[in-house]
Amino acid sequence: MSGKESTMTASKRALSAVVGVLLMVAVVGVVGFTLHSASADPHKKLYATKTAETIVVDGKTYPKATITMGVYADTAQAKEMGYNTINKKDYVQYGPSSHIVLPAHTYVTMTIHGYDGGEKLNAPFFGKVVGTVGGTMNVDGVDVTEIPADQVQHTFTIHSLPSSNRDPLFVNIPLQHVDEGDNGFLPTKDPGTNYKGHTMTFSFITGGAGEYVWNCEYPCGDGTYAKFGAAMSAYGYMSGKVSVA
Amino acid sequence: MSDDHGLVEMEPTPGEKLAAIFKQREVRVATAWGVLVTAIFFVIGGWIYPSWMPTAMSTDMKSIERLIVIFTWISAPVCGIVLGFSIYTFLHRHKGDTPPADGPGFRTNSLVVGLWVIVSSALCLVAVVYGLIEMNSASAATAEHKKNAMVVEVTGSQWAWSFNYPEQGVQSHELMLPINRPVEFKIISVDVNHSFWPVQLGVKVDANRLQTTVIDTTPNKLGDIDVKCAELCGLYHAYMETSGKVMSADDFNTWVTAHQGGHTA
Amino acid sequence: MTTLDHHASVRPVPNPSKSLITKLNMGTGLVVGVIFALATYYGLGGDSAGVFENYNRTLLATMFMWSIGFMVGIGAFIGPFRWLVGKDLTDEEQLYLAGDGQGIKRYFKYCTDHKVVGIQYMVGVMALLGVGGTMAMMIRTNLIQPGSKFVGPTIYNSLVGLHGITMIIAMIIVVTGPFGNFIMPIMIGAADMAFPRLNALSWWVLFTAIPVLCSAWFLGGIPTGWTAYAPLSIQAGPGMNAFIATIIIFAVSTAVAGANITATVVAMRAKGMKWNRVPIFVVGATMSVALAIPAFPTFMVSMIMTGLDRSYATTFFDANLGGSGWLYAHLFWIMGHPEVYVILIPGVAVLMEIAPVFVRKPLFSYNAAIAGFAGITGLSILVWAHHMYMSGWMPMLNGPFMVTTEMISVPTGLIFLVILGTLWRGRPWMKLPMLGVYAFLWNFLIGGITGLYLSDVPADNYLHGSMYVTAHFHYTLMGAALTGALAGLAYWFPKMTGRMLNERAGYISFWLVQIGFQVLFLGMFIAGAEGQPRRVADYSVNFATSDLISSIGAYMIGLGMIVLLWAVIHSWRHGKIAPMNPWGSKTLEWTVPYPVPLVNFDTPPVVTSDPYGYGKAGN
Amino acid sequence: MSGDTRFHVHHDAPIQVGRRERLGVRLLIVADGAFVFGMIFSYFYLRNLNANNGWIPEGGHTLSAMSGWVSVFPLIIAAITHRIAMKSGNAFKNIAPITFVVLLVGLYLQWKQLAHMPFQVDGEAEGEKIFGFEGAYASSWVLIAGANMFHYILGAFVALGVALRSRRNDLNAVLEFWRQRTVGSWLTWIAISGIACAITTSII
């Protein structure tokens, strides 16, 4: 802010303008890049394993695929169970990845191991099994169509945005909670412990390619309001993506 | 402030004053611009704008479309006046690095100000009255609906909608409605606030935490409905959408029977 | 609460160079603030307080103690303390506080000179707009195509909230901060503001809110949008505390600044400046801050309640225990709607000030302008519930609120009349500030008319909570108010910096921003009409075209704003030296030289007419 | 420009400065008034809404109306003693400390009330104590009492200020008189606000 009259030549001024503008564009770009990498999907996607078998449902033949996930009370438990979680916080979480990839037009059989306790669903509707073949799932060998709202540990709910060019896919699976009395409810450092938990198995049929999301509808975060804070409000713990490709 | 320096110095009747104003060439040119702008807004409001909106599947949505068209038409002349006159002055701008010579020194014109206030109040009144009439007919329809309405209990939870049909004993994640039967939505949220928005039905109300709100409508066209959440509700607000259908009474009954087992496939 | 006032001092005059006030500056403020904050944080157990409520309590206390500590460290409480013990500041000390002869250093001190505060505000506002604008770019980048491929929903939601609140804060102070402090006292012929120390307080308190707001990024963000509706805000993570603390600190700053500006205009006008001779900018700015005085405390109440709900488990907003989210919405919008006029009116007033100068005609119907401002100000406190048509709180009251809301279109119409009447039959001198007047007319027209649909209850059934709303309020806040503020920047830049703003860069920026703005928000109107909800990280493919159009427009605005920022920085350093009155204006601020002397005028000016005496008398 | 000019311009007449300061304080009172309005509005809004019968939940406590009034009386007395002191002219410096002491007593009473409210629900989570409040009534009460407390602190500060200042002889008498009036505005306002809050909390 000196009192001197500017002596800048026109070309110098133009150069300064170009450099200045580019510099600021670069700053915005760096901010964008930082945010982008901070919010990127988990580096590892979880792919369904295709099998050679096929199955006929309602007169149509589908190839088969299987996929297995687990849900853990916290990071320590996930690690104990052999999954290297990439999540940073010690939250309840699904593993081994929050981004699952399923083949299109396929009969997908999914297995979820649940090792967590539970209290009560906010919305009892999500105690029902929805969207699976036959409307049932198999809990430790028994077929069920729903789990009472106060016996759910988590849910695995796939849904999507309605749009004209994507096949609808809605699957809701409530997971039977593990009683305090059950062996293996919480992880211990004792290597001899047998983690029992519960195993939920179910099948559904994917449509055409498209992006979907899944999340848990069971209030397992913290906070005073409906327990949907913390883990539930952080992407990649109890929520994630489903890519049908 | 007095109008000693008014645009028109004679003191005849307001009508004559107005006529005198319109005799000025610049007023007529600006008005011509205004008419052009008005026409453009007429077209946008009457045809282009409604074409962006989704199919109306209830009388509520139909009346919203009509209302938006009429409001655009009411405002078209306002746009015409403002833009017509500003385009005129913009085209007669002063170029150069030195300020222009001083313009005419008039400070107000009570006729123009008075006319402006009267016309804008009148337009405002039209909008208010029209809106009140529409609201009134909507609430009259509500009273009519109450008699024969099918109740649907809507539950908003983070981040999915679920629907309960107490009369039919059916629960679903999709909104299925029979055509031409009034439906009464009872909406509640079990966690934070959501907003229940079946887009093509032209109704909307917040799902408040543990407080029930009620809206009603009558679907009158077969087709798909998008059900969205219009109130930011956390992480997956964007994905809190589901689909629905307006179906014939027979199809609806078939759907009910198929789902009375307690699950939907 | 004192000013540079006179009293018969019989005590020996202390040497200010040995006084404590000479040792304090922004650095000591930062140090003391950080010490206070750290002591509070670790004193309350740091992040080992695992319980939701306890951790929130710790964070809130830390943030407030930072703010208090900073104010202690920069010396804000010396004045009140000296008043308490009855040893008022001496003339020398007050002169020292006013930054007399301290060069560039005074910008980093608790400086009571209104011109210093004005520049501080200007730089602060530009920084806030830059941060908010960068976040807007990120939002639009994410929405280029469906699928939320750029950032995940956590970061997207935080971007929406932080962009919103940063921009709202920036827009509230964008005119009354820089121009209300720097220009306005000179414009009314005053030597300084009524309460110079409160003036410094309002800026530095606001300054302490900026790091608090930024800390939200490192605490998990603000996932609630700028409206921070409860109960979502109660559920939100620790970042929400930053929002609460920011708003409470900001509300203090606003109340103080509002009282100060209002008192200055009421009590310190030059001799002869009767109410009908006050420049319209001063009238508009004063009405807006006077409106802010009663409006913001209700926001503060709602934020205190949110803070209590989060950190002490009260139940103001938990319907399970007698609370209600509607209560939050009421308190918020009782502030929230007046607040949009607090943003709008000063911007409009700037343009009304500019138009007569560049058309060289008197302001058309000064009284209509005042009636317009007064009508908007008065009605704005009666319309808040139009934001709640669809909340279901009491549908039977929607009708009355619809009537009051639509009535606002009449005083708003007067604003158009005043500007059009001023332009009419003149030959506008198309300098940069004047371009802003035309941009305003178009933008505010679109913003106003789209507001008509939203004010109507049946139409709001469709439009509420959609992109349409977002486009509408950007047309009013950005298209109208920010355009006014930027026109003001171009207009007063010579007086504030002594140099002319680079004109060519200014034009390039203007057209990039304005055209980009139309592309962005007309695209967003289409998305809204198609039925896209607002604040969504992802959307169905049927909105893809309109969202792509919007994003292209956003990049144009971004580039334009960067050009403007370059022009401001470059012109400030190397620009053409400005003459005393480059635009040939008749208001008082152009009668003082650059740099403006400490007390503005050598001899107090006497005003004999309003500043719009352009043109030949009569016709 | 000489230094003299500089001083000359800044030195408005004490009466002008005094009036200006009182105007500023009155404007801040408007802001504070909006704050108090917000609290009272919330109280009645939640009371009439009584969502899920949670205004006073089952088994919830109430606080007697008298409790609210007791902590407001000192505010009223302080406003009155300040007025008496102002009227007494030269005796101001002897009466002014009484105002301060009254406000200190009030501050103590208010603190007592706040610390002994029966609404608290103690709980434990993850081994740490958490506090909760019974319902909307309790929450609103706590907020109002807290605001009163804040008024007491500011009131005591300005009362101490005028009391101390009145004992000095080197201050401008006219300006000091105006400052006493300004402080009077604030003390009157906090008394009015206290009464409004006490009336509010009397309606359970």
PDB file of N, CA, C and O in Angstrom, chain B residues 1 7 26 49 54 72 79 89 93-94 96-97 100 102-103 105 107 116 124 128 158 204 206 208-209 228 234 239, chain C residues 157 235 318-319 326 360 365 367 390-391 406 413 425 428-429 431 438 449 453 462 464 468 531 538 543 610 615-616:
ATOM      1  N   MET B   1     -42.665  13.699   0.717  1.00  0.00           N
ATOM      2  CA  MET B   1     -41.990  14.647  -0.182  1.00  0.00           C
ATOM      3  C   MET B   1     -42.992  15.165  -1.213  1.00  0.00           C
ATOM      4  O   MET B   1     -43.822  14.419  -1.723  1.00  0.00           O
ATOM      5  N   LEU B   7     -42.990  14.455 -12.873  1.00  0.00           N
ATOM      6  CA  LEU B   7     -42.685  14.147 -14.254  1.00  0.00           C
ATOM      7  C   LEU B   7     -43.546  15.021 -15.167  1.00  0.00           C
ATOM      8  O   LEU B   7     -43.115  15.498 -16.202  1.00  0.00           O
ATOM      9  N   GLU B  26     -40.397   7.562 -25.372  1.00  0.00           N
ATOM     10  CA  GLU B  26     -39.576   6.611 -24.611  1.00  0.00           C
ATOM     11  C   GLU B  26     -40.435   5.669 -23.774  1.00  0.00           C
ATOM     12  O   GLU B  26     -40.104   4.510 -23.604  1.00  0.00           O
ATOM     13  N   TYR B  49     -42.741 -24.333 -18.145  1.00  0.00           N
ATOM     14  CA  TYR B  49     -42.587 -24.695 -16.739  1.00  0.00           C
ATOM     15  C   TYR B  49     -43.326 -25.980 -16.374  1.00  0.00           C
ATOM     16  O   TYR B  49     -42.732 -26.911 -15.820  1.00  0.00           O
ATOM     17  N   PRO B  54     -43.462 -33.492 -12.877  1.00  0.00           N
ATOM     18  CA  PRO B  54     -43.887 -34.871 -13.133  1.00  0.00           C
ATOM     19  C   PRO B  54     -45.401 -34.968 -13.339  1.00  0.00           C
ATOM     20  O   PRO B  54     -46.137 -34.034 -13.026  1.00  0.00           O
ATOM     21  N   THR B  72     -47.460 -17.454 -12.482  1.00  0.00           N
ATOM     22  CA  THR B  72     -46.496 -16.941 -13.457  1.00  0.00           C
ATOM     23  C   THR B  72     -47.164 -15.918 -14.363  1.00  0.00           C
ATOM     24  O   THR B  72     -46.569 -14.890 -14.699  1.00  0.00           O
ATOM     25  N   CYS B  79     -42.796  -8.541 -14.469  1.00  0.00           N
ATOM     26  CA  CYS B  79     -41.501  -8.722 -15.126  1.00  0.00           C
ATOM     27  C   CYS B  79     -41.411  -7.802 -16.327  1.00  0.00           C
ATOM     28  O   CYS B  79     -40.377  -7.194 -16.595  1.00  0.00           O
ATOM     29  N   THR B  89     -33.387   1.622 -20.509  1.00  0.00           N
ATOM     30  CA  THR B  89     -32.324   2.498 -19.995  1.00  0.00           C
ATOM     31  C   THR B  89     -30.955   1.898 -20.270  1.00  0.00           C
ATOM     32  O   THR B  89     -30.002   2.630 -20.527  1.00  0.00           O
ATOM     33  N   ARG B  93     -27.438   3.682 -22.468  1.00  0.00           N
ATOM     34  CA  ARG B  93     -26.419   3.964 -21.465  1.00  0.00           C
ATOM     35  C   ARG B  93     -25.390   4.942 -22.006  1.00  0.00           C
ATOM     36  O   ARG B  93     -25.257   5.129 -23.221  1.00  0.00           O
ATOM     37  N   HIS B  94     -24.667   5.509 -21.062  1.00  0.00           N
ATOM     38  CA  HIS B  94     -23.617   6.470 -21.392  1.00  0.00           C
ATOM     39  C   HIS B  94     -22.295   5.736 -21.469  1.00  0.00           C
ATOM     40  O   HIS B  94     -21.965   4.952 -20.590  1.00  0.00           O
ATOM     41  N   GLY B  96     -18.026   5.805 -21.984  1.00  0.00           N
ATOM     42  CA  GLY B  96     -16.888   6.696 -21.800  1.00  0.00           C
ATOM     43  C   GLY B  96     -16.396   6.708 -20.371  1.00  0.00           C
ATOM     44  O   GLY B  96     -16.994   6.108 -19.485  1.00  0.00           O
ATOM     45  N   ASP B  97     -15.280   7.390 -20.184  1.00  0.00           N
ATOM     46  CA  ASP B  97     -14.632   7.380 -18.875  1.00  0.00           C
ATOM     47  C   ASP B  97     -14.991   8.577 -18.020  1.00  0.00           C
ATOM     48  O   ASP B  97     -14.525   8.689 -16.897  1.00  0.00           O
ATOM     49  N   PRO B 100     -21.589  11.134 -17.231  1.00  0.00           N
ATOM     50  CA  PRO B 100     -22.492  11.826 -18.157  1.00  0.00           C
ATOM     51  C   PRO B 100     -22.979  13.134 -17.565  1.00  0.00           C
ATOM     52  O   PRO B 100     -22.773  13.398 -16.377  1.00  0.00           O
ATOM     53  N   ASP B 102     -25.705  15.710 -16.114  1.00  0.00           N
ATOM     54  CA  ASP B 102     -26.799  15.438 -15.200  1.00  0.00           C
ATOM     55  C   ASP B 102     -28.094  15.190 -15.969  1.00  0.00           C
ATOM     56  O   ASP B 102     -28.354  15.810 -16.996  1.00  0.00           O
ATOM     57  N   GLY B 103     -28.879  14.260 -15.470  1.00  0.00           N
ATOM     58  CA  GLY B 103     -30.171  13.958 -16.071  1.00  0.00           C
ATOM     59  C   GLY B 103     -31.226  14.899 -15.529  1.00  0.00           C
ATOM     60  O   GLY B 103     -30.915  15.819 -14.762  1.00  0.00           O
ATOM     61  N   GLY B 105     -33.988  16.411 -13.181  1.00  0.00           N
ATOM     62  CA  GLY B 105     -33.883  16.413 -11.723  1.00  0.00           C
ATOM     63  C   GLY B 105     -35.154  16.049 -10.994  1.00  0.00           C
ATOM     64  O   GLY B 105     -35.297  16.377  -9.820  1.00  0.00           O
ATOM     65  N   ARG B 107     -37.776  14.252  -8.685  1.00  0.00           N
ATOM     66  CA  ARG B 107     -37.506  13.475  -7.475  1.00  0.00           C
ATOM     67  C   ARG B 107     -38.591  12.471  -7.167  1.00  0.00           C
ATOM     68  O   ARG B 107     -38.377  11.516  -6.442  1.00  0.00           O
ATOM     69  N   TRP B 116     -48.362   2.502  -8.821  1.00  0.00           N
ATOM     70  CA  TRP B 116     -47.518   1.320  -8.573  1.00  0.00           C
ATOM     71  C   TRP B 116     -48.012   0.564  -7.340  1.00  0.00           C
ATOM     72  O   TRP B 116     -48.157  -0.659  -7.351  1.00  0.00           O
ATOM     73  N   CYS B 124     -51.063  -8.617  -5.599  1.00  0.00           N
ATOM     74  CA  CYS B 124     -50.816  -9.373  -4.372  1.00  0.00           C
ATOM     75  C   CYS B 124     -52.130  -9.936  -3.844  1.00  0.00           C
ATOM     76  O   CYS B 124     -52.210 -11.097  -3.442  1.00  0.00           O
ATOM     77  N   VAL B 128     -53.197 -13.737  -3.064  1.00  0.00           N
ATOM     78  CA  VAL B 128     -53.640 -14.165  -1.734  1.00  0.00           C
ATOM     79  C   VAL B 128     -54.991 -14.847  -1.822  1.00  0.00           C
ATOM     80  O   VAL B 128     -55.193 -15.958  -1.319  1.00  0.00           O
ATOM     81  N   GLN B 158     -34.688 -43.430  10.114  1.00  0.00           N
ATOM     82  CA  GLN B 158     -33.452 -43.187   9.380  1.00  0.00           C
ATOM     83  C   GLN B 158     -33.021 -44.468   8.689  1.00  0.00           C
ATOM     84  O   GLN B 158     -32.722 -45.439   9.362  1.00  0.00           O
ATOM     85  N   LYS B 204     -47.470 -33.113   0.974  1.00  0.00           N
ATOM     86  CA  LYS B 204     -46.208 -33.216   1.694  1.00  0.00           C
ATOM     87  C   LYS B 204     -46.449 -32.813   3.140  1.00  0.00           C
ATOM     88  O   LYS B 204     -47.196 -31.871   3.409  1.00  0.00           O
ATOM     89  N   ASP B 206     -44.229 -32.988   7.192  1.00  0.00           N
ATOM     90  CA  ASP B 206     -43.093 -33.512   7.945  1.00  0.00           C
ATOM     91  C   ASP B 206     -43.509 -34.720   8.776  1.00  0.00           C
ATOM     92  O   ASP B 206     -44.614 -34.776   9.305  1.00  0.00           O
ATOM     93  N   ASN B 208     -42.716 -35.878  12.096  1.00  0.00           N
ATOM     94  CA  ASN B 208     -42.065 -35.346  13.291  1.00  0.00           C
ATOM     95  C   ASN B 208     -41.817 -36.461  14.289  1.00  0.00           C
ATOM     96  O   ASN B 208     -42.581 -37.414  14.368  1.00  0.00           O
ATOM     97  N   ARG B 209     -40.761 -36.284  15.052  1.00  0.00           N
ATOM     98  CA  ARG B 209     -40.415 -37.282  16.045  1.00  0.00           C
ATOM     99  C   ARG B 209     -41.555 -37.485  17.032  1.00  0.00           C
ATOM    100  O   ARG B 209     -41.927 -36.563  17.767  1.00  0.00           O
ATOM    101  N   LYS B 228     -40.320 -39.560  -1.458  1.00  0.00           N
ATOM    102  CA  LYS B 228     -39.016 -39.021  -1.081  1.00  0.00           C
ATOM    103  C   LYS B 228     -39.078 -38.425   0.314  1.00  0.00           C
ATOM    104  O   LYS B 228     -40.154 -38.228   0.867  1.00  0.00           O
ATOM    105  N   GLY B 234     -29.965 -36.659   8.021  1.00  0.00           N
ATOM    106  CA  GLY B 234     -28.742 -37.347   8.411  1.00  0.00           C
ATOM    107  C   GLY B 234     -28.058 -38.013   7.240  1.00  0.00           C
ATOM    108  O   GLY B 234     -28.326 -37.724   6.079  1.00  0.00           O
ATOM    109  N   TYR B 239     -30.830 -41.057   0.207  1.00  0.00           N
ATOM    110  CA  TYR B 239     -31.292 -42.383  -0.199  1.00  0.00           C
ATOM    111  C   TYR B 239     -32.603 -42.768   0.464  1.00  0.00           C
ATOM    112  O   TYR B 239     -33.060 -43.893   0.336  1.00  0.00           O
TER     113      TYR B 239
ATOM    114  N   ASN C 157     -22.750 -33.978   3.518  1.00  0.00           N
ATOM    115  CA  ASN C 157     -23.674 -33.320   4.442  1.00  0.00           C
ATOM    116  C   ASN C 157     -22.982 -32.212   5.231  1.00  0.00           C
ATOM    117  O   ASN C 157     -23.561 -31.168   5.484  1.00  0.00           O
ATOM    118  N   GLN C 235     -28.729 -35.278  17.648  1.00  0.00           N
ATOM    119  CA  GLN C 235     -28.118 -36.563  17.343  1.00  0.00           C
ATOM    120  C   GLN C 235     -26.702 -36.410  16.796  1.00  0.00           C
ATOM    121  O   GLN C 235     -25.864 -37.296  16.975  1.00  0.00           O
ATOM    122  N   ASP C 318     -36.993 -33.066  22.540  1.00  0.00           N
ATOM    123  CA  ASP C 318     -37.292 -34.486  22.498  1.00  0.00           C
ATOM    124  C   ASP C 318     -38.772 -34.704  22.785  1.00  0.00           C
ATOM    125  O   ASP C 318     -39.229 -34.560  23.920  1.00  0.00           O
ATOM    126  N   ALA C 319     -39.516 -35.051  21.745  1.00  0.00           N
ATOM    127  CA  ALA C 319     -40.959 -35.200  21.904  1.00  0.00           C
ATOM    128  C   ALA C 319     -41.311 -36.346  22.851  1.00  0.00           C
ATOM    129  O   ALA C 319     -42.433 -36.449  23.325  1.00  0.00           O
ATOM    130  N   TRP C 326     -40.743 -28.659  16.675  1.00  0.00           N
ATOM    131  CA  TRP C 326     -41.434 -27.452  16.207  1.00  0.00           C
ATOM    132  C   TRP C 326     -40.949 -26.232  16.979  1.00  0.00           C
ATOM    133  O   TRP C 326     -40.867 -25.140  16.420  1.00  0.00           O
ATOM    134  N   ARG C 360     -26.719  10.152 -12.518  1.00  0.00           N
ATOM    135  CA  ARG C 360     -26.706  11.591 -12.272  1.00  0.00           C
ATOM    136  C   ARG C 360     -28.113  12.162 -12.270  1.00  0.00           C
ATOM    137  O   ARG C 360     -28.452  13.091 -13.008  1.00  0.00           O
ATOM    138  N   SER C 365     -38.071   9.120  -5.505  1.00  0.00           N
ATOM    139  CA  SER C 365     -38.968   8.897  -4.373  1.00  0.00           C
ATOM    140  C   SER C 365     -38.268   8.290  -3.152  1.00  0.00           C
ATOM    141  O   SER C 365     -38.459   7.135  -2.805  1.00  0.00           O
ATOM    142  N   ASN C 367     -38.984   8.783  -0.220  1.00  0.00           N
ATOM    143  CA  ASN C 367     -39.972   8.300   0.753  1.00  0.00           C
ATOM    144  C   ASN C 367     -40.437   6.885   0.443  1.00  0.00           C
ATOM    145  O   ASN C 367     -40.644   6.080   1.342  1.00  0.00           O
ATOM    146  N   MET C 390     -45.244 -26.950   5.969  1.00  0.00           N
ATOM    147  CA  MET C 390     -45.302 -28.388   5.782  1.00  0.00           C
ATOM    148  C   MET C 390     -44.844 -29.154   7.019  1.00  0.00           C
ATOM    149  O   MET C 390     -44.619 -30.348   6.970  1.00  0.00           O
ATOM    150  N   SER C 391     -44.664 -28.445   8.137  1.00  0.00           N
ATOM    151  CA  SER C 391     -44.184 -29.150   9.319  1.00  0.00           C
ATOM    152  C   SER C 391     -45.339 -29.775  10.080  1.00  0.00           C
ATOM    153  O   SER C 391     -45.129 -30.582  10.965  1.00  0.00           O
ATOM    154  N   GLU C 406     -47.305 -12.835   1.625  1.00  0.00           N
ATOM    155  CA  GLU C 406     -47.502 -12.267   0.283  1.00  0.00           C
ATOM    156  C   GLU C 406     -47.608 -10.757   0.332  1.00  0.00           C
ATOM    157  O   GLU C 406     -47.298 -10.074  -0.642  1.00  0.00           O
ATOM    158  N   GLY C 413     -41.995  -4.345  -3.957  1.00  0.00           N
ATOM    159  CA  GLY C 413     -42.248  -3.699  -5.240  1.00  0.00           C
ATOM    160  C   GLY C 413     -41.755  -2.264  -5.241  1.00  0.00           C
ATOM    161  O   GLY C 413     -41.239  -1.764  -6.249  1.00  0.00           O
ATOM    162  N   ARG C 425     -35.087   7.805 -17.777  1.00  0.00           N
ATOM    163  CA  ARG C 425     -34.751   9.045 -18.473  1.00  0.00           C
ATOM    164  C   ARG C 425     -33.385   9.567 -18.088  1.00  0.00           C
ATOM    165  O   ARG C 425     -33.068  10.725 -18.310  1.00  0.00           O
ATOM    166  N   PRO C 428     -27.381   5.975 -17.847  1.00  0.00           N
ATOM    167  CA  PRO C 428     -26.514   5.338 -16.843  1.00  0.00           C
ATOM    168  C   PRO C 428     -25.074   5.218 -17.320  1.00  0.00           C
ATOM    169  O   PRO C 428     -24.828   4.813 -18.452  1.00  0.00           O
ATOM    170  N   TRP C 429     -24.166   5.589 -16.447  1.00  0.00           N
ATOM    171  CA  TRP C 429     -22.729   5.506 -16.717  1.00  0.00           C
ATOM    172  C   TRP C 429     -22.304   4.103 -16.326  1.00  0.00           C
ATOM    173  O   TRP C 429     -22.236   3.763 -15.152  1.00  0.00           O
ATOM    174  N   LYS C 431     -20.244   2.033 -15.285  1.00  0.00           N
ATOM    175  CA  LYS C 431     -19.071   1.578 -14.550  1.00  0.00           C
ATOM    176  C   LYS C 431     -19.460   0.303 -13.800  1.00  0.00           C
ATOM    177  O   LYS C 431     -20.641  -0.043 -13.698  1.00  0.00           O
ATOM    178  N   TYR C 438     -28.082  -3.300 -12.518  1.00  0.00           N
ATOM    179  CA  TYR C 438     -28.869  -4.040 -13.514  1.00  0.00           C
ATOM    180  C   TYR C 438     -28.936  -5.526 -13.158  1.00  0.00           C
ATOM    181  O   TYR C 438     -29.989  -6.160 -13.279  1.00  0.00           O
ATOM    182  N   ILE C 449     -40.199 -13.259  -7.564  1.00  0.00           N
ATOM    183  CA  ILE C 449     -41.367 -13.939  -8.134  1.00  0.00           C
ATOM    184  C   ILE C 449     -41.402 -15.411  -7.717  1.00  0.00           C
ATOM    185  O   ILE C 449     -42.462 -15.945  -7.394  1.00  0.00           O
ATOM    186  N   TYR C 453     -44.438 -18.146  -5.311  1.00  0.00           N
ATOM    187  CA  TYR C 453     -44.944 -19.523  -5.330  1.00  0.00           C
ATOM    188  C   TYR C 453     -44.727 -20.176  -3.967  1.00  0.00           C
ATOM    189  O   TYR C 453     -45.579 -20.892  -3.465  1.00  0.00           O
ATOM    190  N   TYR C 462     -45.736 -28.803  -3.040  1.00  0.00           N
ATOM    191  CA  TYR C 462     -44.837 -29.446  -3.985  1.00  0.00           C
ATOM    192  C   TYR C 462     -43.408 -28.939  -3.829  1.00  0.00           C
ATOM    193  O   TYR C 462     -42.452 -29.707  -3.874  1.00  0.00           O
ATOM    194  N   HIS C 464     -41.764 -27.182  -1.321  1.00  0.00           N
ATOM    195  CA  HIS C 464     -41.039 -27.144  -0.056  1.00  0.00           C
ATOM    196  C   HIS C 464     -39.962 -28.234   0.001  1.00  0.00           C
ATOM    197  O   HIS C 464     -40.203 -29.371  -0.392  1.00  0.00           O
ATOM    198  N   TYR C 468     -35.861 -26.203  -5.709  1.00  0.00           N
ATOM    199  CA  TYR C 468     -36.490 -24.941  -6.064  1.00  0.00           C
ATOM    200  C   TYR C 468     -36.257 -23.889  -4.975  1.00  0.00           C
ATOM    201  O   TYR C 468     -35.950 -22.734  -5.245  1.00  0.00           O
ATOM    202  N   GLY C 531     -38.651 -32.201  -9.168  1.00  0.00           N
ATOM    203  CA  GLY C 531     -38.907 -32.902  -7.916  1.00  0.00           C
ATOM    204  C   GLY C 531     -37.669 -33.395  -7.199  1.00  0.00           C
ATOM    205  O   GLY C 531     -37.732 -34.386  -6.467  1.00  0.00           O
ATOM    206  N   ASP C 538     -26.904 -37.509  -3.420  1.00  0.00           N
ATOM    207  CA  ASP C 538     -27.061 -38.347  -4.604  1.00  0.00           C
ATOM    208  C   ASP C 538     -28.481 -38.143  -5.114  1.00  0.00           C
ATOM    209  O   ASP C 538     -29.363 -37.733  -4.374  1.00  0.00           O
ATOM    210  N   PHE C 543     -32.681 -36.491 -12.923  1.00  0.00           N
ATOM    211  CA  PHE C 543     -32.270 -35.106 -12.653  1.00  0.00           C
ATOM    212  C   PHE C 543     -30.889 -34.800 -13.216  1.00  0.00           C
ATOM    213  O   PHE C 543     -30.361 -33.714 -13.006  1.00  0.00           O
ATOM    214  N   ASP C 610     -30.066  16.926   1.033  1.00  0.00           N
ATOM    215  CA  ASP C 610     -29.766  15.517   0.904  1.00  0.00           C
ATOM    216  C   ASP C 610     -28.711  15.344  -0.199  1.00  0.00           C
ATOM    217  O   ASP C 610     -28.435  16.285  -0.955  1.00  0.00           O
ATOM    218  N   GLY C 615     -28.850  16.999 -11.341  1.00  0.00           N
ATOM    219  CA  GLY C 615     -29.813  17.343 -12.383  1.00  0.00           C
ATOM    220  C   GLY C 615     -30.355  18.738 -12.254  1.00  0.00           C
ATOM    221  O   GLY C 615     -30.175  19.433 -11.246  1.00  0.00           O
ATOM    222  N   LYS C 616     -31.026  19.128 -13.341  1.00  0.00           N
ATOM    223  CA  LYS C 616     -31.629  20.441 -13.341  1.00  0.00           C
ATOM    224  C   LYS C 616     -32.883  20.387 -12.494  1.00  0.00           C
ATOM    225  O   LYS C 616     -33.558  19.372 -12.428  1.00  0.00           O
TER     226      LYS C 616
END
